[in-house]
């Protein structure tokens, strides 16, 4: 069999909440930022952030921080026009917490992110003939840090924040596939599985399917660790991902074994 035509599937992974636990990093930096710019009057809870994310358009945490700041002041009777928030200042403060204050040496919350998969899992996919890569709304520096320094992956296929419009726009997913599809017969394209932890990730799959209906698109949801603390949260989050289009929802990305992928396709 021609190897190019024997690829069973291509798997593309989101990073935050799938590859690494960001509840104590990105989400903590988001809460810090909102608290700072509301003069300590409001600090969003994990549920507040989940509700924002469930709207499906706040994949960028800098924009999410700004939105929650605006919404707080609107409850205080102020309009967005009155506030005129400086987005660059919001980004700078967020990054000072997430990356740290030294631009040459990461020292912020990013250093303490628990990993949610092991490199051996990716090796299993490779051995099964499954190609894989990453499409993330994280900055390239942040994504590269976890993929290359923490997971020791050598030049993984990655489309990051700087490379494509934010999700749920599927452009970045298409760009990732272009890098992964070399040597594949375009008349025999393998199914694509996109693995993500948010409503926006599942919407991305739906939009990709609408753009390119000539191939199979499968959205796989993964529950981020912070929603697995109670059955009620876990069930509600699972339902939100399924409602957004997830075919299945897993507790950990490594449950998406080659055998499970074969069942999905």
PDB file of C-alpha atoms in Angstrom:
ATOM      1  CA  UNK A   1       0.000   0.000   0.000  1.00  0.00           C
ATOM      2  CA  UNK A   2       1.217   3.503  -0.775  1.00  0.00           C
ATOM      3  CA  UNK A   3       2.275   4.967   2.561  1.00  0.00           C
ATOM      4  CA  UNK A   4       0.922   8.399   1.603  1.00  0.00           C
ATOM      5  CA  UNK A   5      -2.536   6.890   1.179  1.00  0.00           C
ATOM      6  CA  UNK A   6      -2.423   4.708   4.290  1.00  0.00           C
ATOM      7  CA  UNK A   7      -2.584   7.454   6.927  1.00  0.00           C
ATOM      8  CA  UNK A   8      -5.649   6.621   9.038  1.00  0.00           C
ATOM      9  CA  UNK A   9      -6.162  10.105  10.450  1.00  0.00           C
ATOM     10  CA  UNK A  10      -4.585  13.443  11.245  1.00  0.00           C
ATOM     11  CA  UNK A  11      -4.927  14.682  14.825  1.00  0.00           C
ATOM     12  CA  UNK A  12      -4.503  18.362  15.664  1.00  0.00           C
ATOM     13  CA  UNK A  13      -4.291  19.355  19.327  1.00  0.00           C
ATOM     14  CA  UNK A  14      -5.136  22.556  21.101  1.00  0.00           C
ATOM     15  CA  UNK A  15      -2.570  23.212  23.851  1.00  0.00           C
ATOM     16  CA  UNK A  16      -4.111  25.056  26.803  1.00  0.00           C
ATOM     17  CA  UNK A  17      -6.326  22.769  28.883  1.00  0.00           C
ATOM     18  CA  UNK A  18      -5.380  19.821  26.642  1.00  0.00           C
ATOM     19  CA  UNK A  19      -1.574  19.548  26.704  1.00  0.00           C
ATOM     20  CA  UNK A  20      -1.032  21.611  29.861  1.00  0.00           C
ATOM     21  CA  UNK A  21      -3.194  22.645  32.805  1.00  0.00           C
ATOM     22  CA  UNK A  22      -3.549  26.433  32.667  1.00  0.00           C
ATOM     23  CA  UNK A  23      -5.961  26.881  35.590  1.00  0.00           C
ATOM     24  CA  UNK A  24      -3.098  28.159  37.755  1.00  0.00           C
ATOM     25  CA  UNK A  25      -1.397  30.149  34.981  1.00  0.00           C
ATOM     26  CA  UNK A  26      -3.393  31.694  32.129  1.00  0.00           C
ATOM     27  CA  UNK A  27      -6.595  31.720  34.137  1.00  0.00           C
ATOM     28  CA  UNK A  28      -4.846  33.029  37.219  1.00  0.00           C
ATOM     29  CA  UNK A  29      -3.195  35.780  35.157  1.00  0.00           C
ATOM     30  CA  UNK A  30      -6.597  36.642  33.675  1.00  0.00           C
ATOM     31  CA  UNK A  31      -8.139  36.958  37.137  1.00  0.00           C
ATOM     32  CA  UNK A  32      -5.152  39.013  38.361  1.00  0.00           C
ATOM     33  CA  UNK A  33      -5.502  41.346  35.378  1.00  0.00           C
ATOM     34  CA  UNK A  34      -9.216  41.947  35.830  1.00  0.00           C
ATOM     35  CA  UNK A  35      -8.692  42.513  39.555  1.00  0.00           C
ATOM     36  CA  UNK A  36      -5.864  44.988  38.878  1.00  0.00           C
ATOM     37  CA  UNK A  37      -7.784  47.032  36.301  1.00  0.00           C
ATOM     38  CA  UNK A  38     -10.926  47.162  38.466  1.00  0.00           C
ATOM     39  CA  UNK A  39      -8.839  48.493  41.379  1.00  0.00           C
ATOM     40  CA  UNK A  40      -9.317  45.240  43.355  1.00  0.00           C
ATOM     41  CA  UNK A  41     -13.119  45.612  43.187  1.00  0.00           C
ATOM     42  CA  UNK A  42     -13.730  42.441  41.151  1.00  0.00           C
ATOM     43  CA  UNK A  43     -11.820  39.196  40.729  1.00  0.00           C
ATOM     44  CA  UNK A  44     -13.529  36.723  38.363  1.00  0.00           C
ATOM     45  CA  UNK A  45     -14.052  33.199  39.652  1.00  0.00           C
ATOM     46  CA  UNK A  46     -13.317  30.059  37.645  1.00  0.00           C
ATOM     47  CA  UNK A  47     -17.053  29.853  36.923  1.00  0.00           C
ATOM     48  CA  UNK A  48     -17.086  33.463  35.685  1.00  0.00           C
ATOM     49  CA  UNK A  49     -14.269  32.657  33.253  1.00  0.00           C
ATOM     50  CA  UNK A  50     -16.001  29.440  32.125  1.00  0.00           C
ATOM     51  CA  UNK A  51     -19.202  31.372  31.427  1.00  0.00           C
ATOM     52  CA  UNK A  52     -17.259  33.848  29.303  1.00  0.00           C
ATOM     53  CA  UNK A  53     -15.504  31.042  27.431  1.00  0.00           C
ATOM     54  CA  UNK A  54     -18.810  29.241  26.834  1.00  0.00           C
ATOM     55  CA  UNK A  55     -19.848  32.135  24.594  1.00  0.00           C
ATOM     56  CA  UNK A  56     -17.420  30.659  22.067  1.00  0.00           C
ATOM     57  CA  UNK A  57     -15.603  33.851  21.013  1.00  0.00           C
ATOM     58  CA  UNK A  58     -13.215  34.632  23.894  1.00  0.00           C
ATOM     59  CA  UNK A  59     -10.370  32.246  23.113  1.00  0.00           C
ATOM     60  CA  UNK A  60      -7.819  35.076  23.472  1.00  0.00           C
ATOM     61  CA  UNK A  61      -7.266  35.613  27.215  1.00  0.00           C
ATOM     62  CA  UNK A  62      -6.047  39.188  26.720  1.00  0.00           C
ATOM     63  CA  UNK A  63      -9.319  40.052  25.004  1.00  0.00           C
ATOM     64  CA  UNK A  64     -11.202  38.024  27.620  1.00  0.00           C
ATOM     65  CA  UNK A  65      -9.556  40.052  30.390  1.00  0.00           C
ATOM     66  CA  UNK A  66     -10.547  43.301  28.699  1.00  0.00           C
ATOM     67  CA  UNK A  67     -14.116  42.084  28.199  1.00  0.00           C
ATOM     68  CA  UNK A  68     -14.563  41.160  31.867  1.00  0.00           C
ATOM     69  CA  UNK A  69     -13.165  44.546  32.921  1.00  0.00           C
ATOM     70  CA  UNK A  70     -15.650  46.278  30.623  1.00  0.00           C
ATOM     71  CA  UNK A  71     -18.522  44.166  31.891  1.00  0.00           C
ATOM     72  CA  UNK A  72     -17.687  44.932  35.516  1.00  0.00           C
ATOM     73  CA  UNK A  73     -17.699  48.681  34.931  1.00  0.00           C
ATOM     74  CA  UNK A  74     -20.930  48.403  32.950  1.00  0.00           C
ATOM     75  CA  UNK A  75     -22.559  46.963  36.095  1.00  0.00           C
ATOM     76  CA  UNK A  76     -21.363  50.143  37.810  1.00  0.00           C
ATOM     77  CA  UNK A  77     -23.169  52.310  35.254  1.00  0.00           C
ATOM     78  CA  UNK A  78     -20.172  53.237  33.101  1.00  0.00           C
ATOM     79  CA  UNK A  79     -20.079  52.867  29.330  1.00  0.00           C
ATOM     80  CA  UNK A  80     -17.231  51.405  27.287  1.00  0.00           C
ATOM     81  CA  UNK A  81     -16.759  54.744  25.574  1.00  0.00           C
ATOM     82  CA  UNK A  82     -16.241  56.444  28.927  1.00  0.00           C
ATOM     83  CA  UNK A  83     -13.666  53.892  30.036  1.00  0.00           C
ATOM     84  CA  UNK A  84     -11.495  53.806  26.913  1.00  0.00           C
ATOM     85  CA  UNK A  85      -9.336  50.966  28.276  1.00  0.00           C
ATOM     86  CA  UNK A  86      -5.761  50.707  26.987  1.00  0.00           C
ATOM     87  CA  UNK A  87      -5.527  47.196  25.536  1.00  0.00           C
ATOM     88  CA  UNK A  88      -1.714  47.267  25.393  1.00  0.00           C
ATOM     89  CA  UNK A  89      -1.546  47.984  29.121  1.00  0.00           C
ATOM     90  CA  UNK A  90      -3.855  45.042  29.792  1.00  0.00           C
ATOM     91  CA  UNK A  91      -1.655  42.755  27.688  1.00  0.00           C
ATOM     92  CA  UNK A  92       1.525  43.995  29.382  1.00  0.00           C
ATOM     93  CA  UNK A  93       0.149  43.404  32.880  1.00  0.00           C
ATOM     94  CA  UNK A  94      -1.180  39.961  31.938  1.00  0.00           C
ATOM     95  CA  UNK A  95       2.183  38.960  30.479  1.00  0.00           C
ATOM     96  CA  UNK A  96       4.034  40.223  33.556  1.00  0.00           C
ATOM     97  CA  UNK A  97       2.079  37.685  35.599  1.00  0.00           C
ATOM     98  CA  UNK A  98       2.041  34.844  33.092  1.00  0.00           C
ATOM     99  CA  UNK A  99       5.590  35.072  31.708  1.00  0.00           C
ATOM    100  CA  UNK A 100       7.208  37.106  34.482  1.00  0.00           C
ATOM    101  CA  UNK A 101       8.878  40.505  34.400  1.00  0.00           C
ATOM    102  CA  UNK A 102      12.198  39.437  32.870  1.00  0.00           C
ATOM    103  CA  UNK A 103      11.832  39.209  29.071  1.00  0.00           C
ATOM    104  CA  UNK A 104      14.934  36.999  28.826  1.00  0.00           C
ATOM    105  CA  UNK A 105      14.028  34.482  31.502  1.00  0.00           C
ATOM    106  CA  UNK A 106      10.563  33.049  32.081  1.00  0.00           C
ATOM    107  CA  UNK A 107       9.718  33.295  35.774  1.00  0.00           C
ATOM    108  CA  UNK A 108       5.922  33.686  35.891  1.00  0.00           C
ATOM    109  CA  UNK A 109       3.007  31.293  36.234  1.00  0.00           C
ATOM    110  CA  UNK A 110       3.998  29.538  32.983  1.00  0.00           C
ATOM    111  CA  UNK A 111       6.814  27.785  34.866  1.00  0.00           C
ATOM    112  CA  UNK A 112       4.392  25.844  37.078  1.00  0.00           C
ATOM    113  CA  UNK A 113       1.934  24.421  34.527  1.00  0.00           C
ATOM    114  CA  UNK A 114       1.284  20.674  35.033  1.00  0.00           C
ATOM    115  CA  UNK A 115       1.573  18.641  31.831  1.00  0.00           C
ATOM    116  CA  UNK A 116      -1.465  16.620  30.750  1.00  0.00           C
ATOM    117  CA  UNK A 117       0.282  14.196  28.387  1.00  0.00           C
ATOM    118  CA  UNK A 118       3.606  12.424  28.031  1.00  0.00           C
ATOM    119  CA  UNK A 119       5.753  12.297  24.859  1.00  0.00           C
ATOM    120  CA  UNK A 120       5.286   8.504  24.834  1.00  0.00           C
ATOM    121  CA  UNK A 121       1.603   9.090  23.999  1.00  0.00           C
ATOM    122  CA  UNK A 122       2.540  11.017  20.858  1.00  0.00           C
ATOM    123  CA  UNK A 123       4.992   8.257  19.957  1.00  0.00           C
ATOM    124  CA  UNK A 124       2.071   5.795  20.049  1.00  0.00           C
ATOM    125  CA  UNK A 125       0.213   7.894  17.485  1.00  0.00           C
ATOM    126  CA  UNK A 126       3.283   8.070  15.250  1.00  0.00           C
ATOM    127  CA  UNK A 127       3.765   4.300  15.440  1.00  0.00           C
ATOM    128  CA  UNK A 128       0.116   3.853  14.377  1.00  0.00           C
ATOM    129  CA  UNK A 129       0.758   5.992  11.285  1.00  0.00           C
ATOM    130  CA  UNK A 130      -1.258   8.922  12.637  1.00  0.00           C
ATOM    131  CA  UNK A 131       0.150  12.361  11.910  1.00  0.00           C
ATOM    132  CA  UNK A 132      -0.250  15.020  14.581  1.00  0.00           C
ATOM    133  CA  UNK A 133       0.405  18.703  15.214  1.00  0.00           C
ATOM    134  CA  UNK A 134      -0.788  21.700  17.217  1.00  0.00           C
ATOM    135  CA  UNK A 135      -3.091  24.663  16.587  1.00  0.00           C
ATOM    136  CA  UNK A 136      -3.323  26.960  19.601  1.00  0.00           C
ATOM    137  CA  UNK A 137      -4.391  30.458  20.533  1.00  0.00           C
ATOM    138  CA  UNK A 138      -1.316  30.666  22.779  1.00  0.00           C
ATOM    139  CA  UNK A 139       1.563  32.880  21.697  1.00  0.00           C
ATOM    140  CA  UNK A 140       4.297  31.088  19.770  1.00  0.00           C
ATOM    141  CA  UNK A 141       6.783  31.668  22.611  1.00  0.00           C
ATOM    142  CA  UNK A 142       4.447  30.157  25.192  1.00  0.00           C
ATOM    143  CA  UNK A 143       3.474  27.201  22.994  1.00  0.00           C
ATOM    144  CA  UNK A 144       7.075  26.509  21.989  1.00  0.00           C
ATOM    145  CA  UNK A 145       8.125  26.585  25.649  1.00  0.00           C
ATOM    146  CA  UNK A 146       5.751  23.753  26.576  1.00  0.00           C
ATOM    147  CA  UNK A 147       6.252  21.693  23.405  1.00  0.00           C
ATOM    148  CA  UNK A 148      10.024  21.922  23.035  1.00  0.00           C
ATOM    149  CA  UNK A 149      11.372  22.645  26.515  1.00  0.00           C
ATOM    150  CA  UNK A 150       8.848  20.757  28.653  1.00  0.00           C
ATOM    151  CA  UNK A 151       7.923  17.890  26.304  1.00  0.00           C
ATOM    152  CA  UNK A 152      11.236  17.809  24.388  1.00  0.00           C
ATOM    153  CA  UNK A 153       9.509  17.620  20.994  1.00  0.00           C
ATOM    154  CA  UNK A 154      11.759  18.344  18.033  1.00  0.00           C
ATOM    155  CA  UNK A 155      10.327  21.008  15.689  1.00  0.00           C
ATOM    156  CA  UNK A 156       6.660  20.014  16.117  1.00  0.00           C
ATOM    157  CA  UNK A 157       4.111  21.336  13.613  1.00  0.00           C
ATOM    158  CA  UNK A 158       2.594  24.379  15.312  1.00  0.00           C
ATOM    159  CA  UNK A 159       0.275  27.188  14.299  1.00  0.00           C
ATOM    160  CA  UNK A 160       0.096  29.734  17.142  1.00  0.00           C
ATOM    161  CA  UNK A 161      -1.568  33.058  17.905  1.00  0.00           C
ATOM    162  CA  UNK A 162       0.695  35.103  15.629  1.00  0.00           C
ATOM    163  CA  UNK A 163       0.134  32.788  12.665  1.00  0.00           C
ATOM    164  CA  UNK A 164      -3.644  32.887  12.176  1.00  0.00           C
ATOM    165  CA  UNK A 165      -6.881  34.617  13.214  1.00  0.00           C
ATOM    166  CA  UNK A 166      -8.314  33.567  16.572  1.00  0.00           C
ATOM    167  CA  UNK A 167     -10.676  30.627  16.943  1.00  0.00           C
ATOM    168  CA  UNK A 168     -13.396  29.824  15.992  1.00  0.00           C
ATOM    169  CA  UNK A 169     -11.985  31.005  12.644  1.00  0.00           C
ATOM    170  CA  UNK A 170     -10.690  27.732  11.085  1.00  0.00           C
ATOM    171  CA  UNK A 171      -7.837  29.342   9.113  1.00  0.00           C
ATOM    172  CA  UNK A 172      -5.221  28.178  11.633  1.00  0.00           C
ATOM    173  CA  UNK A 173      -6.564  24.631  11.526  1.00  0.00           C
ATOM    174  CA  UNK A 174      -6.275  24.620   7.728  1.00  0.00           C
ATOM    175  CA  UNK A 175      -2.720  25.998   7.993  1.00  0.00           C
ATOM    176  CA  UNK A 176      -1.773  23.216  10.410  1.00  0.00           C
ATOM    177  CA  UNK A 177      -3.147  20.610   8.015  1.00  0.00           C
ATOM    178  CA  UNK A 178      -1.175  22.046   5.105  1.00  0.00           C
ATOM    179  CA  UNK A 179       1.996  21.334   7.080  1.00  0.00           C
ATOM    180  CA  UNK A 180       0.863  17.812   7.990  1.00  0.00           C
ATOM    181  CA  UNK A 181      -0.519  16.667   4.643  1.00  0.00           C
ATOM    182  CA  UNK A 182       2.666  16.502   2.592  1.00  0.00           C
ATOM    183  CA  UNK A 183       2.678  13.508   0.247  1.00  0.00           C
ATOM    184  CA  UNK A 184      -1.014  12.770   0.727  1.00  0.00           C
ATOM    185  CA  UNK A 185      -3.276  12.251  -2.291  1.00  0.00           C
ATOM    186  CA  UNK A 186      -5.661  15.237  -2.236  1.00  0.00           C
ATOM    187  CA  UNK A 187      -8.384  12.960  -3.588  1.00  0.00           C
ATOM    188  CA  UNK A 188      -7.997  10.659  -0.609  1.00  0.00           C
ATOM    189  CA  UNK A 189      -7.658  13.003   2.368  1.00  0.00           C
ATOM    190  CA  UNK A 190      -7.686  11.290   5.788  1.00  0.00           C
ATOM    191  CA  UNK A 191     -10.179  12.328   8.480  1.00  0.00           C
ATOM    192  CA  UNK A 192      -9.189  15.223  10.743  1.00  0.00           C
ATOM    193  CA  UNK A 193      -9.653  15.137  14.504  1.00  0.00           C
ATOM    194  CA  UNK A 194      -9.312  18.428  16.385  1.00  0.00           C
ATOM    195  CA  UNK A 195      -8.878  18.049  20.132  1.00  0.00           C
ATOM    196  CA  UNK A 196      -9.827  21.016  22.313  1.00  0.00           C
ATOM    197  CA  UNK A 197     -11.226  21.985  25.679  1.00  0.00           C
ATOM    198  CA  UNK A 198     -13.486  24.928  24.806  1.00  0.00           C
ATOM    199  CA  UNK A 199     -16.681  25.714  22.941  1.00  0.00           C
ATOM    200  CA  UNK A 200     -14.596  27.837  20.532  1.00  0.00           C
ATOM    201  CA  UNK A 201     -12.520  24.741  19.662  1.00  0.00           C
ATOM    202  CA  UNK A 202     -15.650  22.778  18.746  1.00  0.00           C
ATOM    203  CA  UNK A 203     -17.049  25.716  16.762  1.00  0.00           C
ATOM    204  CA  UNK A 204     -13.747  25.742  14.840  1.00  0.00           C
ATOM    205  CA  UNK A 205     -14.376  22.168  13.699  1.00  0.00           C
ATOM    206  CA  UNK A 206     -17.911  23.053  12.645  1.00  0.00           C
ATOM    207  CA  UNK A 207     -16.686  26.011  10.587  1.00  0.00           C
ATOM    208  CA  UNK A 208     -13.942  23.875   9.014  1.00  0.00           C
ATOM    209  CA  UNK A 209     -16.591  21.326   8.006  1.00  0.00           C
ATOM    210  CA  UNK A 210     -18.690  24.073   6.441  1.00  0.00           C
ATOM    211  CA  UNK A 211     -15.672  25.319   4.457  1.00  0.00           C
ATOM    212  CA  UNK A 212     -14.405  21.897   3.377  1.00  0.00           C
ATOM    213  CA  UNK A 213     -17.241  19.384   3.297  1.00  0.00           C
ATOM    214  CA  UNK A 214     -15.248  16.936   1.150  1.00  0.00           C
ATOM    215  CA  UNK A 215     -13.528  15.340   4.146  1.00  0.00           C
ATOM    216  CA  UNK A 216     -14.424  14.041   7.593  1.00  0.00           C
ATOM    217  CA  UNK A 217     -14.025  16.459  10.537  1.00  0.00           C
ATOM    218  CA  UNK A 218     -14.321  15.212  14.118  1.00  0.00           C
ATOM    219  CA  UNK A 219     -14.308  17.394  17.233  1.00  0.00           C
ATOM    220  CA  UNK A 220     -13.023  15.720  20.396  1.00  0.00           C
ATOM    221  CA  UNK A 221     -13.582  17.548  23.660  1.00  0.00           C
ATOM    222  CA  UNK A 222     -11.266  17.263  26.647  1.00  0.00           C
ATOM    223  CA  UNK A 223     -12.315  18.323  30.137  1.00  0.00           C
ATOM    224  CA  UNK A 224      -9.766  20.742  31.617  1.00  0.00           C
ATOM    225  CA  UNK A 225      -8.712  19.752  35.144  1.00  0.00           C
ATOM    226  CA  UNK A 226     -10.475  22.634  36.905  1.00  0.00           C
ATOM    227  CA  UNK A 227     -13.947  21.408  35.848  1.00  0.00           C
ATOM    228  CA  UNK A 228     -13.345  17.865  37.094  1.00  0.00           C
ATOM    229  CA  UNK A 229     -13.482  18.798  40.779  1.00  0.00           C
ATOM    230  CA  UNK A 230     -17.220  18.084  41.097  1.00  0.00           C
ATOM    231  CA  UNK A 231     -19.611  15.868  39.148  1.00  0.00           C
ATOM    232  CA  UNK A 232     -21.929  18.820  38.585  1.00  0.00           C
ATOM    233  CA  UNK A 233     -19.220  20.935  36.952  1.00  0.00           C
ATOM    234  CA  UNK A 234     -17.931  18.009  34.935  1.00  0.00           C
ATOM    235  CA  UNK A 235     -21.394  17.138  33.598  1.00  0.00           C
ATOM    236  CA  UNK A 236     -22.276  20.744  32.760  1.00  0.00           C
ATOM    237  CA  UNK A 237     -18.986  21.299  30.931  1.00  0.00           C
ATOM    238  CA  UNK A 238     -19.343  18.003  29.056  1.00  0.00           C
ATOM    239  CA  UNK A 239     -22.809  19.048  27.930  1.00  0.00           C
ATOM    240  CA  UNK A 240     -21.555  22.444  26.728  1.00  0.00           C
ATOM    241  CA  UNK A 241     -18.837  20.795  24.605  1.00  0.00           C
ATOM    242  CA  UNK A 242     -21.268  18.273  23.125  1.00  0.00           C
ATOM    243  CA  UNK A 243     -23.779  21.002  22.383  1.00  0.00           C
ATOM    244  CA  UNK A 244     -21.004  22.873  20.538  1.00  0.00           C
ATOM    245  CA  UNK A 245     -20.303  19.814  18.384  1.00  0.00           C
ATOM    246  CA  UNK A 246     -17.959  17.450  20.246  1.00  0.00           C
ATOM    247  CA  UNK A 247     -18.379  13.835  19.089  1.00  0.00           C
ATOM    248  CA  UNK A 248     -16.966  12.565  22.372  1.00  0.00           C
ATOM    249  CA  UNK A 249     -15.647  14.203  25.555  1.00  0.00           C
ATOM    250  CA  UNK A 250     -12.653  12.734  27.394  1.00  0.00           C
ATOM    251  CA  UNK A 251     -11.224  13.326  30.865  1.00  0.00           C
ATOM    252  CA  UNK A 252      -7.646  13.330  29.554  1.00  0.00           C
ATOM    253  CA  UNK A 253      -6.197  13.689  26.074  1.00  0.00           C
ATOM    254  CA  UNK A 254      -4.287  10.404  26.367  1.00  0.00           C
ATOM    255  CA  UNK A 255      -7.625   8.549  26.295  1.00  0.00           C
ATOM    256  CA  UNK A 256      -7.627   9.348  22.574  1.00  0.00           C
ATOM    257  CA  UNK A 257      -5.647   6.197  21.789  1.00  0.00           C
ATOM    258  CA  UNK A 258      -5.043   4.860  18.270  1.00  0.00           C
ATOM    259  CA  UNK A 259      -7.806   2.323  19.007  1.00  0.00           C
ATOM    260  CA  UNK A 260     -10.224   5.098  20.021  1.00  0.00           C
ATOM    261  CA  UNK A 261      -9.300   7.075  16.897  1.00  0.00           C
ATOM    262  CA  UNK A 262     -10.066   4.019  14.760  1.00  0.00           C
ATOM    263  CA  UNK A 263     -13.536   3.811  16.346  1.00  0.00           C
ATOM    264  CA  UNK A 264     -14.195   7.507  15.679  1.00  0.00           C
ATOM    265  CA  UNK A 265     -13.319   7.346  12.007  1.00  0.00           C
TER     266      UNK A 265
END
